[in-house]
GROMACS .gro file of C-alpha atoms in nm:
model
  357
    1MET     CA    1  -1.949  18.424  -7.226
    2THR     CA    2  -2.044  18.289  -7.567
    3GLY     CA    3  -1.874  18.352  -7.900
    4THR     CA    4  -1.562  18.243  -8.083
    5PHE     CA    5  -1.216  18.296  -7.936
    6ASP     CA    6  -1.017  18.550  -8.139
    7PHE     CA    7  -0.637  18.550  -8.106
    8ASN     CA    8  -0.632  18.907  -8.242
    9ASN     CA    9  -0.868  19.040  -7.975
   10ASN     CA   10  -0.869  18.804  -7.675
   11SER     CA   11  -0.597  18.771  -7.412
   12HIS     CA   12  -0.409  18.443  -7.410
   13ARG     CA   13  -0.075  18.283  -7.317
   14ARG     CA   14   0.178  18.137  -7.559
   15TYR     CA   15   0.438  17.875  -7.473
   16ASN     CA   16   0.807  17.909  -7.563
   17PRO     CA   17   0.946  17.555  -7.600
   18LEU     CA   18   1.304  17.687  -7.628
   19SER     CA   19   1.304  17.856  -7.289
   20ASP     CA   20   1.026  17.646  -7.129
   21SER     CA   21   0.837  17.964  -7.041
   22TRP     CA   22   0.512  18.146  -7.118
   23VAL     CA   23   0.422  18.493  -7.245
   24LEU     CA   24   0.091  18.672  -7.189
   25VAL     CA   25  -0.055  18.826  -7.507
   26SER     CA   26  -0.304  19.114  -7.470
   27PRO     CA   27  -0.394  19.233  -7.823
   28HIS     CA   28  -0.687  19.442  -7.702
   29ARG     CA   29  -0.441  19.681  -7.529
   30THR     CA   30  -0.281  19.818  -7.847
   31GLN     CA   31  -0.490  20.135  -7.841
   32ARG     CA   32  -0.418  20.243  -7.483
   33PRO     CA   33  -0.291  20.605  -7.459
   34TRP     CA   34   0.077  20.671  -7.386
   35GLN     CA   35   0.195  20.962  -7.170
   36GLY     CA   36   0.512  20.795  -7.050
   37GLN     CA   37   0.880  20.816  -7.139
   38GLN     CA   38   0.980  20.924  -7.489
   39GLU     CA   39   1.319  20.809  -7.620
   40LYS     CA   40   1.553  21.033  -7.816
   41THR     CA   41   1.593  20.927  -8.177
   42SER     CA   42   1.939  20.850  -8.310
   43SER     CA   43   2.108  21.089  -8.550
   44ASP     CA   44   2.120  21.001  -8.920
   45SER     CA   45   2.402  21.250  -8.982
   46LEU     CA   46   2.709  21.094  -8.823
   47PRO     CA   47   3.042  21.162  -8.997
   48ASP     CA   48   3.229  20.898  -9.195
   49TYR     CA   49   3.518  20.942  -8.949
   50ASP     CA   50   3.509  21.082  -8.594
   51ALA     CA   51   3.840  21.193  -8.444
   52THR     CA   52   3.696  21.150  -8.091
   53CYS     CA   53   3.571  20.793  -8.147
   54TYR     CA   54   3.763  20.520  -7.966
   55LEU     CA   55   3.684  20.268  -8.243
   56CYS     CA   56   3.764  20.461  -8.563
   57PRO     CA   57   4.081  20.361  -8.753
   58GLY     CA   58   4.401  20.524  -8.631
   59ASN     CA   59   4.245  20.663  -8.314
   60THR     CA   60   4.371  20.610  -7.959
   61ARG     CA   61   4.142  20.407  -7.734
   62ALA     CA   62   4.051  20.511  -7.379
   63THR     CA   63   4.319  20.289  -7.223
   64GLY     CA   64   4.602  20.396  -7.456
   65PRO     CA   65   4.632  20.146  -7.748
   66VAL     CA   66   4.618  20.295  -8.099
   67ASN     CA   67   4.385  20.130  -8.349
   68PRO     CA   68   4.540  20.024  -8.679
   69LYS     CA   69   4.413  20.197  -8.992
   70TYR     CA   70   4.193  19.899  -9.069
   71GLU     CA   71   3.996  19.878  -9.393
   72SER     CA   72   3.737  19.609  -9.319
   73THR     CA   73   3.672  19.448  -8.979
   74PHE     CA   74   3.886  19.495  -8.671
   75VAL     CA   75   3.896  19.264  -8.366
   76PHE     CA   76   4.063  19.343  -8.034
   77VAL     CA   77   4.042  19.225  -7.674
   78ASN     CA   78   3.791  19.442  -7.488
   79ASP     CA   79   3.971  19.704  -7.281
   80TYR     CA   80   3.699  19.667  -7.016
   81ALA     CA   81   3.633  19.293  -7.032
   82ALA     CA   82   3.357  19.138  -6.820
   83VAL     CA   83   3.565  18.824  -6.755
   84LYS     CA   84   3.939  18.771  -6.717
   85VAL     CA   85   4.175  18.494  -6.827
   86ASP     CA   86   4.408  18.519  -6.530
   87GLN     CA   87   4.257  18.511  -6.184
   88PRO     CA   88   4.294  18.282  -5.881
   89PRO     CA   89   4.060  17.982  -5.871
   90TYR     CA   90   3.756  17.991  -5.647
   91GLU     CA   91   3.724  17.680  -5.433
   92PRO     CA   92   3.384  17.657  -5.264
   93SER     CA   93   3.320  17.437  -4.966
   94GLU     CA   94   3.225  17.081  -5.054
   95SER     CA   95   2.984  17.065  -4.760
   96ASP     CA   96   2.611  17.105  -4.815
   97LYS     CA   97   2.512  17.029  -4.459
   98ASP     CA   98   2.451  17.388  -4.353
   99MET     CA   99   2.204  17.639  -4.498
  100LYS     CA  100   2.469  17.888  -4.605
  101SER     CA  101   2.654  17.645  -4.832
  102ARG     CA  102   2.325  17.513  -4.973
  103LEU     CA  103   2.184  17.856  -5.055
  104LEU     CA  104   2.479  18.090  -5.116
  105LYS     CA  105   2.649  17.927  -5.414
  106ALA     CA  106   2.910  18.087  -5.640
  107GLN     CA  107   3.144  17.986  -5.922
  108GLY     CA  108   3.464  18.148  -6.039
  109THR     CA  109   3.444  18.226  -6.411
  110ARG     CA  110   3.735  18.286  -6.644
  111GLY     CA  111   3.721  18.398  -7.004
  112THR     CA  112   3.797  18.673  -7.249
  113CYS     CA  113   3.596  18.938  -7.431
  114PHE     CA  114   3.638  19.091  -7.776
  115VAL     CA  115   3.514  19.396  -7.964
  116ILE     CA  116   3.453  19.343  -8.335
  117CYS     CA  117   3.423  19.654  -8.551
  118PHE     CA  118   3.208  19.587  -8.858
  119SER     CA  119   3.356  19.864  -9.071
  120PRO     CA  120   3.607  20.149  -9.064
  121LYS     CA  121   3.318  20.385  -9.143
  122HIS     CA  122   3.175  20.551  -8.834
  123ASN     CA  123   2.834  20.619  -8.989
  124VAL     CA  124   2.714  20.281  -9.116
  125THR     CA  125   2.517  19.999  -8.959
  126LEU     CA  126   2.436  19.650  -9.087
  127PRO     CA  127   2.138  19.769  -9.298
  128LEU     CA  128   2.361  20.028  -9.467
  129MET     CA  129   2.642  19.783  -9.546
  130ARG     CA  130   2.671  19.586  -9.869
  131VAL     CA  131   2.610  19.210  -9.857
  132PRO     CA  132   2.981  19.129  -9.927
  133GLU     CA  133   3.076  19.351  -9.631
  134ILE     CA  134   2.836  19.162  -9.405
  135GLU     CA  135   2.981  18.836  -9.538
  136TYR     CA  136   3.321  18.958  -9.421
  137VAL     CA  137   3.172  19.016  -9.075
  138LEU     CA  138   3.052  18.654  -9.082
  139ASP     CA  139   3.403  18.543  -9.185
  140THR     CA  140   3.543  18.737  -8.889
  141TRP     CA  141   3.296  18.573  -8.651
  142THR     CA  142   3.385  18.231  -8.792
  143SER     CA  143   3.759  18.290  -8.756
  144LEU     CA  144   3.719  18.400  -8.395
  145TYR     CA  145   3.496  18.099  -8.321
  146TYR     CA  146   3.762  17.867  -8.468
  147LYS     CA  147   4.044  18.040  -8.280
  148MET     CA  148   3.865  18.011  -7.946
  149LYS     CA  149   3.770  17.649  -8.021
  150THR     CA  150   4.125  17.540  -8.106
  151GLU     CA  151   4.330  17.759  -7.872
  152THR     CA  152   4.135  17.785  -7.547
  153PRO     CA  153   3.972  17.553  -7.292
  154PHE     CA  154   3.663  17.773  -7.271
  155ARG     CA  155   3.312  17.638  -7.328
  156TYR     CA  156   3.111  17.899  -7.510
  157LEU     CA  157   3.149  18.201  -7.738
  158GLN     CA  158   2.851  18.438  -7.723
  159ILE     CA  159   2.853  18.683  -8.014
  160PHE     CA  160   2.610  18.971  -7.975
  161GLU     CA  161   2.538  19.327  -8.085
  162ASN     CA  162   2.373  19.603  -7.882
  163LYS     CA  163   2.261  19.859  -8.139
  164GLY     CA  164   2.155  20.204  -8.026
  165ALA     CA  165   2.193  20.409  -7.709
  166VAL     CA  166   1.857  20.283  -7.580
  167MET     CA  167   2.011  19.933  -7.570
  168GLY     CA  168   2.311  20.054  -7.370
  169CYS     CA  169   2.549  20.088  -7.663
  170SER     CA  170   2.825  20.327  -7.551
  171ASN     CA  171   2.964  20.403  -7.898
  172PRO     CA  172   2.773  20.448  -8.228
  173HIS     CA  173   3.061  20.312  -8.437
  174PRO     CA  174   2.930  19.985  -8.592
  175HIS     CA  175   3.051  19.700  -8.376
  176CYS     CA  176   2.952  19.392  -8.180
  177GLN     CA  177   3.105  19.195  -7.896
  178ALA     CA  178   3.202  18.835  -7.828
  179TRP     CA  179   3.233  18.701  -7.475
  180CYS     CA  180   3.410  18.368  -7.434
  181THR     CA  181   3.350  18.190  -7.100
  182GLU     CA  182   3.448  17.864  -6.937
  183SER     CA  183   3.087  17.805  -6.834
  184LEU     CA  184   2.780  17.764  -7.053
  185PRO     CA  185   2.568  18.080  -7.002
  186PHE     CA  186   2.215  18.040  -6.871
  187GLU     CA  187   2.018  18.121  -7.188
  188PRO     CA  188   2.192  17.875  -7.423
  189ALA     CA  189   2.206  17.621  -7.139
  190GLN     CA  190   1.828  17.646  -7.101
  191GLU     CA  191   1.785  17.604  -7.476
  192PHE     CA  192   2.000  17.291  -7.467
  193ARG     CA  193   1.787  17.149  -7.187
  194SER     CA  194   1.475  17.208  -7.395
  195LEU     CA  195   1.630  17.073  -7.715
  196ARG     CA  196   1.749  16.762  -7.531
  197SER     CA  197   1.412  16.702  -7.368
  198TYR     CA  198   1.226  16.745  -7.698
  199THR     CA  199   1.458  16.505  -7.883
  200ALA     CA  200   1.428  16.246  -7.606
  201LYS     CA  201   1.049  16.266  -7.621
  202HIS     CA  202   0.992  16.296  -7.997
  203GLY     CA  203   1.312  16.171  -8.160
  204THR     CA  204   1.345  16.486  -8.373
  205CYS     CA  205   1.501  16.833  -8.353
  206LEU     CA  206   1.280  17.097  -8.191
  207LEU     CA  207   1.396  17.375  -8.424
  208CYS     CA  208   1.378  17.158  -8.736
  209ASP     CA  209   1.018  17.078  -8.646
  210TYR     CA  210   0.947  17.442  -8.564
  211ALA     CA  211   1.083  17.554  -8.903
  212SER     CA  212   0.849  17.303  -9.069
  213VAL     CA  213   0.547  17.433  -8.876
  214GLU     CA  214   0.632  17.794  -8.963
  215GLN     CA  215   0.664  17.701  -9.331
  216GLN     CA  216   0.318  17.548  -9.319
  217GLU     CA  217   0.157  17.843  -9.139
  218ALA     CA  218   0.359  18.120  -9.314
  219SER     CA  219   0.185  18.400  -9.118
  220ARG     CA  220   0.489  18.476  -8.901
  221ILE     CA  221   0.761  18.449  -9.169
  222VAL     CA  222   0.899  18.790  -9.263
  223LEU     CA  223   1.166  18.688  -9.515
  224GLN     CA  224   1.332  18.368  -9.630
  225ASN     CA  225   1.574  18.226  -9.882
  226ASP     CA  226   1.715  17.881  -9.955
  227SER     CA  227   1.920  17.867  -9.634
  228PHE     CA  228   1.747  18.078  -9.368
  229MET     CA  229   1.413  18.221  -9.263
  230ALA     CA  230   1.348  18.534  -9.059
  231LEU     CA  231   1.030  18.512  -8.853
  232VAL     CA  232   0.851  18.659  -8.556
  233PRO     CA  233   0.841  18.366  -8.312
  234PHE     CA  234   0.496  18.248  -8.205
  235TRP     CA  235   0.611  18.312  -7.846
  236ALA     CA  236   0.786  18.649  -7.905
  237VAL     CA  237   0.812  18.880  -7.604
  238TRP     CA  238   0.944  19.202  -7.761
  239PRO     CA  239   0.704  19.383  -7.998
  240PHE     CA  240   0.904  19.327  -8.317
  241GLU     CA  241   1.125  19.041  -8.199
  242THR     CA  242   1.253  18.813  -8.474
  243MET     CA  243   1.453  18.496  -8.509
  244ILE     CA  244   1.674  18.400  -8.801
  245LEU     CA  245   1.658  18.022  -8.826
  246ALA     CA  246   1.865  17.789  -9.043
  247GLN     CA  247   1.643  17.596  -9.286
  248SER     CA  248   1.865  17.289  -9.243
  249HIS     CA  249   2.012  17.139  -8.926
  250THR     CA  250   2.342  17.330  -8.908
  251ALA     CA  251   2.535  17.339  -8.581
  252SER     CA  252   2.763  17.643  -8.610
  253LEU     CA  253   2.929  17.901  -8.830
  254LEU     CA  254   3.204  17.649  -8.902
  255ASP     CA  255   2.954  17.430  -9.085
  256PHE     CA  256   2.832  17.695  -9.328
  257THR     CA  257   2.871  17.646  -9.701
  258PRO     CA  258   2.960  17.955  -9.909
  259LYS     CA  259   2.595  17.976 -10.017
  260GLN     CA  260   2.471  17.964  -9.657
  261LYS     CA  261   2.710  18.245  -9.564
  262ASN     CA  262   2.591  18.458  -9.856
  263ASP     CA  263   2.226  18.380  -9.782
  264LEU     CA  264   2.266  18.475  -9.415
  265ALA     CA  265   2.440  18.804  -9.502
  266ASP     CA  266   2.165  18.884  -9.751
  267LEU     CA  267   1.887  18.805  -9.503
  268MET     CA  268   2.053  19.005  -9.223
  269GLN     CA  269   2.075  19.307  -9.451
  270LYS     CA  270   1.714  19.281  -9.570
  271LEU     CA  271   1.574  19.224  -9.221
  272THR     CA  272   1.760  19.516  -9.064
  273ILE     CA  273   1.660  19.745  -9.354
  274ARG     CA  274   1.297  19.660  -9.281
  275TYR     CA  275   1.359  19.730  -8.914
  276ASP     CA  276   1.497  20.077  -8.993
  277ASN     CA  277   1.213  20.148  -9.236
  278LEU     CA  278   0.945  20.049  -8.985
  279PHE     CA  279   0.972  20.380  -8.797
  280GLN     CA  280   1.227  20.552  -9.026
  281THR     CA  281   1.496  20.547  -8.762
  282SER     CA  282   1.813  20.353  -8.689
  283PHE     CA  283   1.622  20.070  -8.521
  284PRO     CA  284   1.777  19.965  -8.186
  285TYR     CA  285   1.804  19.601  -8.081
  286SER     CA  286   2.007  19.342  -7.899
  287MET     CA  287   2.102  19.062  -8.134
  288GLY     CA  288   2.292  18.740  -8.073
  289LEU     CA  289   2.392  18.405  -8.220
  290HIS     CA  290   2.308  18.071  -8.063
  291GLN     CA  291   2.511  17.780  -8.197
  292ALA     CA  292   2.720  17.485  -8.083
  293PRO     CA  293   2.956  17.547  -7.789
  294ILE     CA  294   3.321  17.585  -7.889
  295ASN     CA  295   3.409  17.298  -7.656
  296PRO     CA  296   3.093  17.086  -7.650
  297VAL     CA  297   3.018  16.791  -7.427
  298ALA     CA  298   2.796  16.487  -7.477
  299ASP     CA  299   2.523  16.551  -7.736
  300GLU     CA  300   2.554  16.930  -7.768
  301VAL     CA  301   2.676  16.935  -8.129
  302ASP     CA  302   2.399  16.701  -8.244
  303LEU     CA  303   2.140  16.914  -8.065
  304SER     CA  304   2.270  17.247  -8.196
  305HIS     CA  305   2.063  17.422  -8.463
  306PHE     CA  306   2.205  17.761  -8.563
  307HIS     CA  307   1.976  18.058  -8.500
  308MET     CA  308   1.991  18.428  -8.419
  309HIS     CA  309   1.770  18.628  -8.184
  310PHE     CA  310   1.682  18.995  -8.246
  311TYR     CA  311   1.527  19.172  -7.946
  312PRO     CA  312   1.423  19.529  -8.041
  313PRO     CA  313   1.250  19.745  -7.776
  314LEU     CA  314   1.052  19.991  -7.992
  315LEU     CA  315   0.674  19.958  -7.966
  316ARG     CA  316   0.469  20.239  -8.121
  317GLY     CA  317   0.725  20.451  -8.300
  318ALA     CA  318   1.082  20.572  -8.292
  319THR     CA  319   1.039  20.728  -7.946
  320VAL     CA  320   0.816  20.482  -7.756
  321ARG     CA  321   0.974  20.163  -7.625
  322LYS     CA  322   0.845  19.861  -7.439
  323PHE     CA  323   0.944  19.813  -7.076
  324LEU     CA  324   0.956  19.477  -6.897
  325VAL     CA  325   0.829  19.594  -6.558
  326GLY     CA  326   0.563  19.523  -6.296
  327PHE     CA  327   0.372  19.205  -6.382
  328GLU     CA  328   0.640  19.115  -6.634
  329MET     CA  329   0.910  19.113  -6.368
  330LEU     CA  330   0.695  18.956  -6.097
  331GLY     CA  331   0.461  18.736  -6.302
  332GLU     CA  332   0.553  18.662  -6.663
  333PRO     CA  333   0.635  18.862  -6.981
  334GLN     CA  334   0.345  19.032  -7.161
  335ARG     CA  335   0.300  19.180  -7.508
  336ASP     CA  336   0.020  19.372  -7.678
  337LEU     CA  337   0.083  19.315  -8.048
  338THR     CA  338   0.043  18.953  -8.160
  339ALA     CA  339   0.336  18.787  -8.337
  340GLU     CA  340   0.127  18.764  -8.655
  341GLN     CA  341   0.043  19.136  -8.647
  342ALA     CA  342   0.410  19.223  -8.594
  343ALA     CA  343   0.516  19.004  -8.888
  344ASP     CA  344   0.254  19.172  -9.110
  345ARG     CA  345   0.393  19.515  -9.025
  346ILE     CA  346   0.756  19.420  -9.088
  347ARG     CA  347   0.665  19.252  -9.418
  348ALA     CA  348   0.471  19.558  -9.532
  349VAL     CA  349   0.764  19.802  -9.532
  350ASP     CA  350   1.001  19.863  -9.821
  351GLU     CA  351   1.326  19.672  -9.877
  352VAL     CA  352   1.502  19.991  -9.990
  353HIS     CA  353   1.646  20.180  -9.695
  354TYR     CA  354   1.469  20.510  -9.630
  355LEU     CA  355   1.799  20.700  -9.629
  356LEU     CA  356   1.881  20.576  -9.980
  357LYS     CA  357   1.556  20.680 -10.149
   0.00000   0.00000   0.00000
């Protein structure tokens, strides 16, 4: 077939150098009809305080402890932690001479999990918080990172937020989680493998170089300030996926200057406001920080470049989400909207939250 290839109309694959994987992009499918599942929208009329909420100040949690009447952030050990500090060690067989020991491998994993409430108010989310309040959340993350780094033997602290019932969030009170494990989880481990390979081959930082390329192209940058940029990655899988990337090579929260902390809080607020305004709903997502391990080995600190991933599922509106199924589970991930089209749409919405107009 003759003609010029058009990234906005022709199917193609895009490479993700961080995960060493590919995504199929099918922009010609954006107009296909939808008669599938419709999600329920979240309520915009939650109370400031909910007497039945396990996370509100002064309330009793499901397992019995009573929350203090906190006035800013509140951190506690998760009552239903995914990993435990105290458990017997698992000692696998050292032999690899039989098929069972070669193929059925396991590791014991110790750790601890935390819940971090962003605010005593039951009815706010990051886009509805003031920048100084988000800065205090960053201070809380930093303090927990330092505490785990100096007081535990664990390897990694994964801070993440699941926002919205569609993302599996079991309580609408604004909060995130932090899981601290003695092993390096797969996703950051894969990123470190890619970062290490890129540096060995090119002598530079993959994410520093990527930030430079994005600055030159500009089409995928949604917002930026002196310290951070928010962009739709060239290789994004989720329709309105974004990454917040440090403009300079900064390893972890502990390395932030006061200006970087303020700039990150400001960018997080502005990005999440745009998310909410996109479909005039409390926009669901899974969000997480990738930074230096709390107990790094070898070159991990030098390789670390602070960034945040936002993975929102919504596709065509507040009630239609993307599913990773079929070919995406058995072949490779696929998206309809191009990263550039998604960035255009996020940029186009207002910076004033729709509930405050």
